[in-house]
Short mmCIF file of C-alpha atoms in Angstrom, two decimals:
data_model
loop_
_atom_site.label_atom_id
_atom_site.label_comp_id
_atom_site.label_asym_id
_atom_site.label_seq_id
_atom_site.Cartn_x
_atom_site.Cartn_y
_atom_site.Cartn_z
CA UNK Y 260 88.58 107.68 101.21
CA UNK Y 261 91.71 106.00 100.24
CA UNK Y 262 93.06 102.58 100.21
CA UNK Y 263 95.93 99.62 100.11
CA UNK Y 264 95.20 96.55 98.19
CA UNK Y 265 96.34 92.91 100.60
CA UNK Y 266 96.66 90.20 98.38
CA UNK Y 267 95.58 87.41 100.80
CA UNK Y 268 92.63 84.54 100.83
CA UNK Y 269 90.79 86.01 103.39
CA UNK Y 270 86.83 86.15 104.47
CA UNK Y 271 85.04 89.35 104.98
CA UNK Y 272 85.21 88.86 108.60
CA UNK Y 273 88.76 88.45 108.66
CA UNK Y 274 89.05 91.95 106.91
CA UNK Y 275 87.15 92.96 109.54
CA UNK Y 276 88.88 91.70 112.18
CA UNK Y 277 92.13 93.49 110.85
CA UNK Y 278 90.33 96.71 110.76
CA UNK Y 279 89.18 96.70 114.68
CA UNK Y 280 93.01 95.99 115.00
CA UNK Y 281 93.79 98.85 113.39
CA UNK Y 282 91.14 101.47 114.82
CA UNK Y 283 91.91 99.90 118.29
CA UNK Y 284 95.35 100.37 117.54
CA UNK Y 285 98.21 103.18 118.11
CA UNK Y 286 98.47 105.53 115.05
CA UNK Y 287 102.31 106.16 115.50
CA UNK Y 288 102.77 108.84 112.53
CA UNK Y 289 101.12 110.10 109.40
CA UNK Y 290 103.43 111.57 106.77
CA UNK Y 291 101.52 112.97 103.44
CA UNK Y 292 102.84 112.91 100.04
CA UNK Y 293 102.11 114.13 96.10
CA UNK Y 294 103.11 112.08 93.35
CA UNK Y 295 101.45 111.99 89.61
CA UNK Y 296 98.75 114.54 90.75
CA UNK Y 297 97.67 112.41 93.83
CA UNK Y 298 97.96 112.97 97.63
CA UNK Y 299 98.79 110.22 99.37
CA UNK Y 300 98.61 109.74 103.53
CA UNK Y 301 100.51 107.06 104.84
CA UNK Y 302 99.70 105.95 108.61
CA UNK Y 303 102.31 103.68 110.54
CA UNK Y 304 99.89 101.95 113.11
CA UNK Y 305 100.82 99.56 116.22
CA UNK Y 306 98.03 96.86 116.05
CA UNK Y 307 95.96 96.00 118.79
CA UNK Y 308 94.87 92.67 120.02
CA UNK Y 309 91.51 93.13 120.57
CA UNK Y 310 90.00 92.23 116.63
CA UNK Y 311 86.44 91.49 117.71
CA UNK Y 312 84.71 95.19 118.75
CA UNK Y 313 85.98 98.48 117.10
CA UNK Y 314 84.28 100.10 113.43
CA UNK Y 315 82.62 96.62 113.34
CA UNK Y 316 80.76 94.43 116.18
CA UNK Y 317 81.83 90.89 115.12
CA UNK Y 318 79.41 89.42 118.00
CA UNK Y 319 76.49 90.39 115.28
CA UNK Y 320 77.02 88.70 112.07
CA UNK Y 321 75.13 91.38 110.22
CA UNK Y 322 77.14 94.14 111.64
CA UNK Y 323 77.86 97.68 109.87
CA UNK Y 324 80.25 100.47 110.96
CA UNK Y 325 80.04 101.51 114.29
CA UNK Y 326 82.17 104.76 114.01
CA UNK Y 327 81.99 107.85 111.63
CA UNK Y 328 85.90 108.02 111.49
CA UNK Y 329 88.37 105.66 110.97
CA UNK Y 330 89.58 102.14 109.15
CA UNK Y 331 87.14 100.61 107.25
CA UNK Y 332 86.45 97.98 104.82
CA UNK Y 333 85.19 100.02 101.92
CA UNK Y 334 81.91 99.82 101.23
CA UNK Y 335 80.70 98.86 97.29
CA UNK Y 336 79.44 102.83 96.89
CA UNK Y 337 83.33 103.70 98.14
CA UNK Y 338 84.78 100.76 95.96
CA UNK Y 339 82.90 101.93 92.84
CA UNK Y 340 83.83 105.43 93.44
CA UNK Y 341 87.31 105.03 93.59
CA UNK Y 342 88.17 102.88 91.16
CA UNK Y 343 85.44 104.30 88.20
CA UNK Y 344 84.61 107.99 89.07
CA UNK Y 345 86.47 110.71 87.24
CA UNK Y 346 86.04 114.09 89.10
CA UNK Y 347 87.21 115.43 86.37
CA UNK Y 348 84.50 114.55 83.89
CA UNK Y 349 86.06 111.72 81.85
CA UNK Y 350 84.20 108.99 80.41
CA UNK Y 351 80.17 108.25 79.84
CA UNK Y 352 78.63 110.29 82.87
CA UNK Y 353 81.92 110.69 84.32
CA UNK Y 354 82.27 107.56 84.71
CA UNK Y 355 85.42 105.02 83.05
CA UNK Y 356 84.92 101.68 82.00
CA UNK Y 357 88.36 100.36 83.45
CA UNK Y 358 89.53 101.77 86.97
CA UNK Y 359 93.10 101.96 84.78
CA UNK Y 360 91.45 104.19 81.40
CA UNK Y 361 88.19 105.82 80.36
CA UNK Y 362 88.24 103.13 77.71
CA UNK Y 363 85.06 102.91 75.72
CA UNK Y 364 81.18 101.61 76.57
CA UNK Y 365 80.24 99.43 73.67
CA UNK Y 366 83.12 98.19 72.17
CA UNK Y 367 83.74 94.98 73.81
CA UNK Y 368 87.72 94.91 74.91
CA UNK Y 369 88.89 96.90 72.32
CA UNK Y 370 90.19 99.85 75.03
CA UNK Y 371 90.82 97.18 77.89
CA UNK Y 372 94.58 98.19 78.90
CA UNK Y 373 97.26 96.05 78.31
CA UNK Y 374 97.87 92.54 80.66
CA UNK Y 375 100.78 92.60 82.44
CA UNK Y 376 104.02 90.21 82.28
CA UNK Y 377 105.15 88.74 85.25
CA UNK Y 378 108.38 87.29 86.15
CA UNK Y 379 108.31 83.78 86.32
CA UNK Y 380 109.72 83.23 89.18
CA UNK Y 381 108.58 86.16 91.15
CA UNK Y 382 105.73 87.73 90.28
CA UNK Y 383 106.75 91.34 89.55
CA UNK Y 384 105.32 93.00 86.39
CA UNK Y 385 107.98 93.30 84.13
CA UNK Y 386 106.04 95.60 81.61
CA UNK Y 387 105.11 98.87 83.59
CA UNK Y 388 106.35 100.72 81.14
CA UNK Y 389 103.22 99.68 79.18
CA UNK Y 390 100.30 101.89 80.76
CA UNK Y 391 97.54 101.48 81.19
CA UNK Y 392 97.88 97.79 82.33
CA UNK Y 393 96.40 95.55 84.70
CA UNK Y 394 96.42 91.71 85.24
CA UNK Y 395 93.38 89.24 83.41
CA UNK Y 396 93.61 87.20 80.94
CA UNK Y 397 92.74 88.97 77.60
CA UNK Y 398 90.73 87.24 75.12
CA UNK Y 399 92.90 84.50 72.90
CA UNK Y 400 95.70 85.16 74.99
CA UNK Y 401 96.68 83.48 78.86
CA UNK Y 402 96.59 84.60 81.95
CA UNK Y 403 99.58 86.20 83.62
CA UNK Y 404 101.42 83.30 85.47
CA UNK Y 405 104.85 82.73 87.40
CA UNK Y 406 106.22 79.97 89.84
CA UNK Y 407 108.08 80.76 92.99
CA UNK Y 408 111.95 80.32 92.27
CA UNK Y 409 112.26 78.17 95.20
CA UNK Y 410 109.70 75.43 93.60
CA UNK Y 411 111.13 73.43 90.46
CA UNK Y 412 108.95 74.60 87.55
CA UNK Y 413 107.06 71.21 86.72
CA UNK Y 414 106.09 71.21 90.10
CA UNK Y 415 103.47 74.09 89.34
CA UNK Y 416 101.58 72.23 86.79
CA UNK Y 417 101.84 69.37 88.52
CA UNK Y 418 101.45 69.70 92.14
CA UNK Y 419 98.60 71.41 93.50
CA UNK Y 420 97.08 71.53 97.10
CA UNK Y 421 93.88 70.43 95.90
CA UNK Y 422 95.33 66.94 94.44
CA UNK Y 423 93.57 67.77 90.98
CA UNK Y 424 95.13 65.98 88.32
CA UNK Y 425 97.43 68.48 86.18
CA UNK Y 426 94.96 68.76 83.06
CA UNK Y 427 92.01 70.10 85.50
CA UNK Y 428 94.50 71.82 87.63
CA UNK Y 429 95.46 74.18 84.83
CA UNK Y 430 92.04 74.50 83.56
CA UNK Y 431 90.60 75.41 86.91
CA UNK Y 432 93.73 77.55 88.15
CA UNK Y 433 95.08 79.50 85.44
CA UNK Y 434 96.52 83.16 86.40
CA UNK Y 435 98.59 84.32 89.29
CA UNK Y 436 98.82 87.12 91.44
CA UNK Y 437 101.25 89.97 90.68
CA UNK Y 438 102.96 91.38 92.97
CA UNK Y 439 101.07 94.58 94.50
CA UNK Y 440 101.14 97.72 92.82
CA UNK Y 441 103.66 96.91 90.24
CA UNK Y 442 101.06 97.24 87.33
CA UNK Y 443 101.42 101.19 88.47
CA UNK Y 444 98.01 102.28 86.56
CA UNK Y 445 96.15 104.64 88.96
CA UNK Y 446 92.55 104.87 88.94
CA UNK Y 447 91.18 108.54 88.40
CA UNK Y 448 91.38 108.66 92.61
CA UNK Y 449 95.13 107.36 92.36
CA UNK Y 450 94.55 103.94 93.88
CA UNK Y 451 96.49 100.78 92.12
CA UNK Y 452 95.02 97.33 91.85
CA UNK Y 453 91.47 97.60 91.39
CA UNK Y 454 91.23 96.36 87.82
CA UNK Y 455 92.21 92.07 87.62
CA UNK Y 456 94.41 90.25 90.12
CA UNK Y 457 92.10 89.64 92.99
CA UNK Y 458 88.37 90.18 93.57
CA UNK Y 459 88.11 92.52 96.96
CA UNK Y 460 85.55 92.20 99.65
CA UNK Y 461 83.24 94.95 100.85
CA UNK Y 462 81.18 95.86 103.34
CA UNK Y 463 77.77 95.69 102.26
CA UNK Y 464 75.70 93.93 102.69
CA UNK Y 465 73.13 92.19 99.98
CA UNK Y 466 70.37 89.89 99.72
CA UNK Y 467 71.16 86.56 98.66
CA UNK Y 468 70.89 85.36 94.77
CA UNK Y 469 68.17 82.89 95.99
CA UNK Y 470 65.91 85.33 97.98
CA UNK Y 471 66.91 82.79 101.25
CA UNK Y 472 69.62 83.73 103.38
CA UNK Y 473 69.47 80.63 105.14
CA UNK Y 474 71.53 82.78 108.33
CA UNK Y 475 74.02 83.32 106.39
CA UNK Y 476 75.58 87.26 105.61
CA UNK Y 477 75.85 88.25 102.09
CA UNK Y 478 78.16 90.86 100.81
CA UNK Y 479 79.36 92.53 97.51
CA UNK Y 480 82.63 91.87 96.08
CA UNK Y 481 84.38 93.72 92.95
CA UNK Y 482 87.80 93.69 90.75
CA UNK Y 483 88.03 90.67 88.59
CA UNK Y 484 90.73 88.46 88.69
CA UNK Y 485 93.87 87.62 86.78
CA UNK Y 486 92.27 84.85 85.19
CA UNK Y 487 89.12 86.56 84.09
CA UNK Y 488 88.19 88.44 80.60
CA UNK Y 489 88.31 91.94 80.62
CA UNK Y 490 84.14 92.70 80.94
CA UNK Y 491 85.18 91.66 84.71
CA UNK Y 492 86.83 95.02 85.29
CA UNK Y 493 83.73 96.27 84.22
CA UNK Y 494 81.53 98.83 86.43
CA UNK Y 495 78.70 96.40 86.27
CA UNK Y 496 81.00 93.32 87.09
CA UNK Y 497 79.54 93.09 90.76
CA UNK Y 498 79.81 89.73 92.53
CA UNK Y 499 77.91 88.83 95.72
CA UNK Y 500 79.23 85.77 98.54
CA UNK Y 501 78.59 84.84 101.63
CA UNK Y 502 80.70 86.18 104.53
CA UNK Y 503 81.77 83.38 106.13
CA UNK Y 504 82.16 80.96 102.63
CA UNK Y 505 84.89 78.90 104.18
CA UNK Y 506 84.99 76.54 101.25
CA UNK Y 507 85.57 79.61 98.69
CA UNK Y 508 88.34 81.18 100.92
CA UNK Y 509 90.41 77.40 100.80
CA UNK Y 510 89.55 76.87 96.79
CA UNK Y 511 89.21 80.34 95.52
CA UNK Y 512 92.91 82.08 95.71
CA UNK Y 513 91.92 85.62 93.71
CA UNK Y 514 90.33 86.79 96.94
CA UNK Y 515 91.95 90.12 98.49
CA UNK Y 516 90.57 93.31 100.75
CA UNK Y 517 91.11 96.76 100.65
CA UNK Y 518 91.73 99.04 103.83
CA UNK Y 519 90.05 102.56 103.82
CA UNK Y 520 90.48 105.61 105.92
CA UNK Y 521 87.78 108.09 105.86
CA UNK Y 522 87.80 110.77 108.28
CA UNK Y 523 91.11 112.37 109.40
CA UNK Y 524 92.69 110.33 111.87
CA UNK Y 525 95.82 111.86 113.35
CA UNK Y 526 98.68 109.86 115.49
CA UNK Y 527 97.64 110.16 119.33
CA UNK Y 528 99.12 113.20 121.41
CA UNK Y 529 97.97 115.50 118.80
#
């Protein structure tokens, strides 16, 4: 299973929704690639309306994949897998500690990878050429920030959506996104992104922390964020939300999804 990072503040079932686009979509082509050791599939799909049946059932709140073949939210085994598992045998059990380096269990950050730079006023990475990398905040230092070149500069630390005063604002909201796969550190499955920027969404499912649900969905999340220490790149470094948390998805801007593929899907009339 492979995926693409989206950087947006979305809810789980608005991931969802974009997958039943997708599967009820036109594949239009699938071209296949091999670069640094990896083999990548890209799919060019015409979306489909219809958002609310396909892999999952949105008229169940609980619902799971419906097909054996398709798009898919990953799932946290999936998630894990990809961004930690080294086929080849690296790291404790196989296992890394970063999904950008073996690193080492035990040591605290000492083999976290580098934090990227970002332009300030667009949010590239501006140090790829530093590997591994990835964007958090490391400890003593600040998170990876820029401004959009269109807003004046002051207008960042002072002007927020939330109307928090500046002093909060910056407390609360340090750390930007970087612009997608820019940090260029693969995982040991060749996917970018899954160590800092945004916290992605899966689709399991898990009790809540309080042993009540109160009809409410839970489901895991991973990644860290780009305003997060290191130890949330972590393995362990699990999170857990509800599905529908409407007041996380309009305060909480780290959020992102993943799209997956597993089983081979080929464009239609072949």
């Amino acid at each position: 299973m492979g995926g693409q990072a989206v950087r947006l503040r979305r809810l789980l079932l608005d991931a969802a929704r974009l997958v039943d686009s997708l599967v009820n979509g036109r594949i239009l082509s699938k071209s296949t690639r091999t670069e640094g050791g990896f083999t990548y599939v890209t799919y060019q799909v015409r979306l489909s309306p219809r958002t609310e049946r396909g892999m999952y059932d949105l008229d169940r709140p609980d619902t799971t994949r419906t097909e054996d073949s398709g798009f898919v939210v990953p799932s946290q085994n999936e998630w894990v897998k990809a961004a930690y598992y080294d086929p080849d045998g690296g790291g404790p059990n196989a296992y890394w500690k970063y999904p950008t380096n073996a690193g080492v269990f035990g040591d605290g950050d000492a083999t976290a990878p580098s934090p990227t730079v970002l332009n300030p006023t667009t949010g590239d990475v501006t140090n790829a050429s530093t590997q591994p990398l990835a964007s958090y905040r490391p400890s003593g230092g600040a998170a990876p920030t820029w401004c959009p070149a269109q807003v004046p500069p002051d207008e960042c630390t002072t002007v927020n959506p939330l109307g928090l005063d500046p002093t909060t604002y910056a407390e609360v909201y340090q750390g930007s996104l970087s612009t997608v796969g820019q940090a260029r550190t693969t995982s040991p499955w060749g996917t970018l992104d899954q160590g800092g920027d945004a916290v992605e969404w899966t689709d399991t499912i898990t009790p809540p922390p309080t042993g009540q649900d109160f009809g409410r969905v839970w489901r895991r999340l991973h990644g860290g964020v780009s305003n997060s220490a290191p130890y949330q790149m972590w393995p362990s470094a699990v999170g857990l939300q509800p599905q529908d948390n409407y007041f996380y998805r309009h305060t909480y801007p780290w959020l992102g999804i993943r799209i997956g593929v597993i089983g081979d899907l080929e464009p239609e009339g072949r």
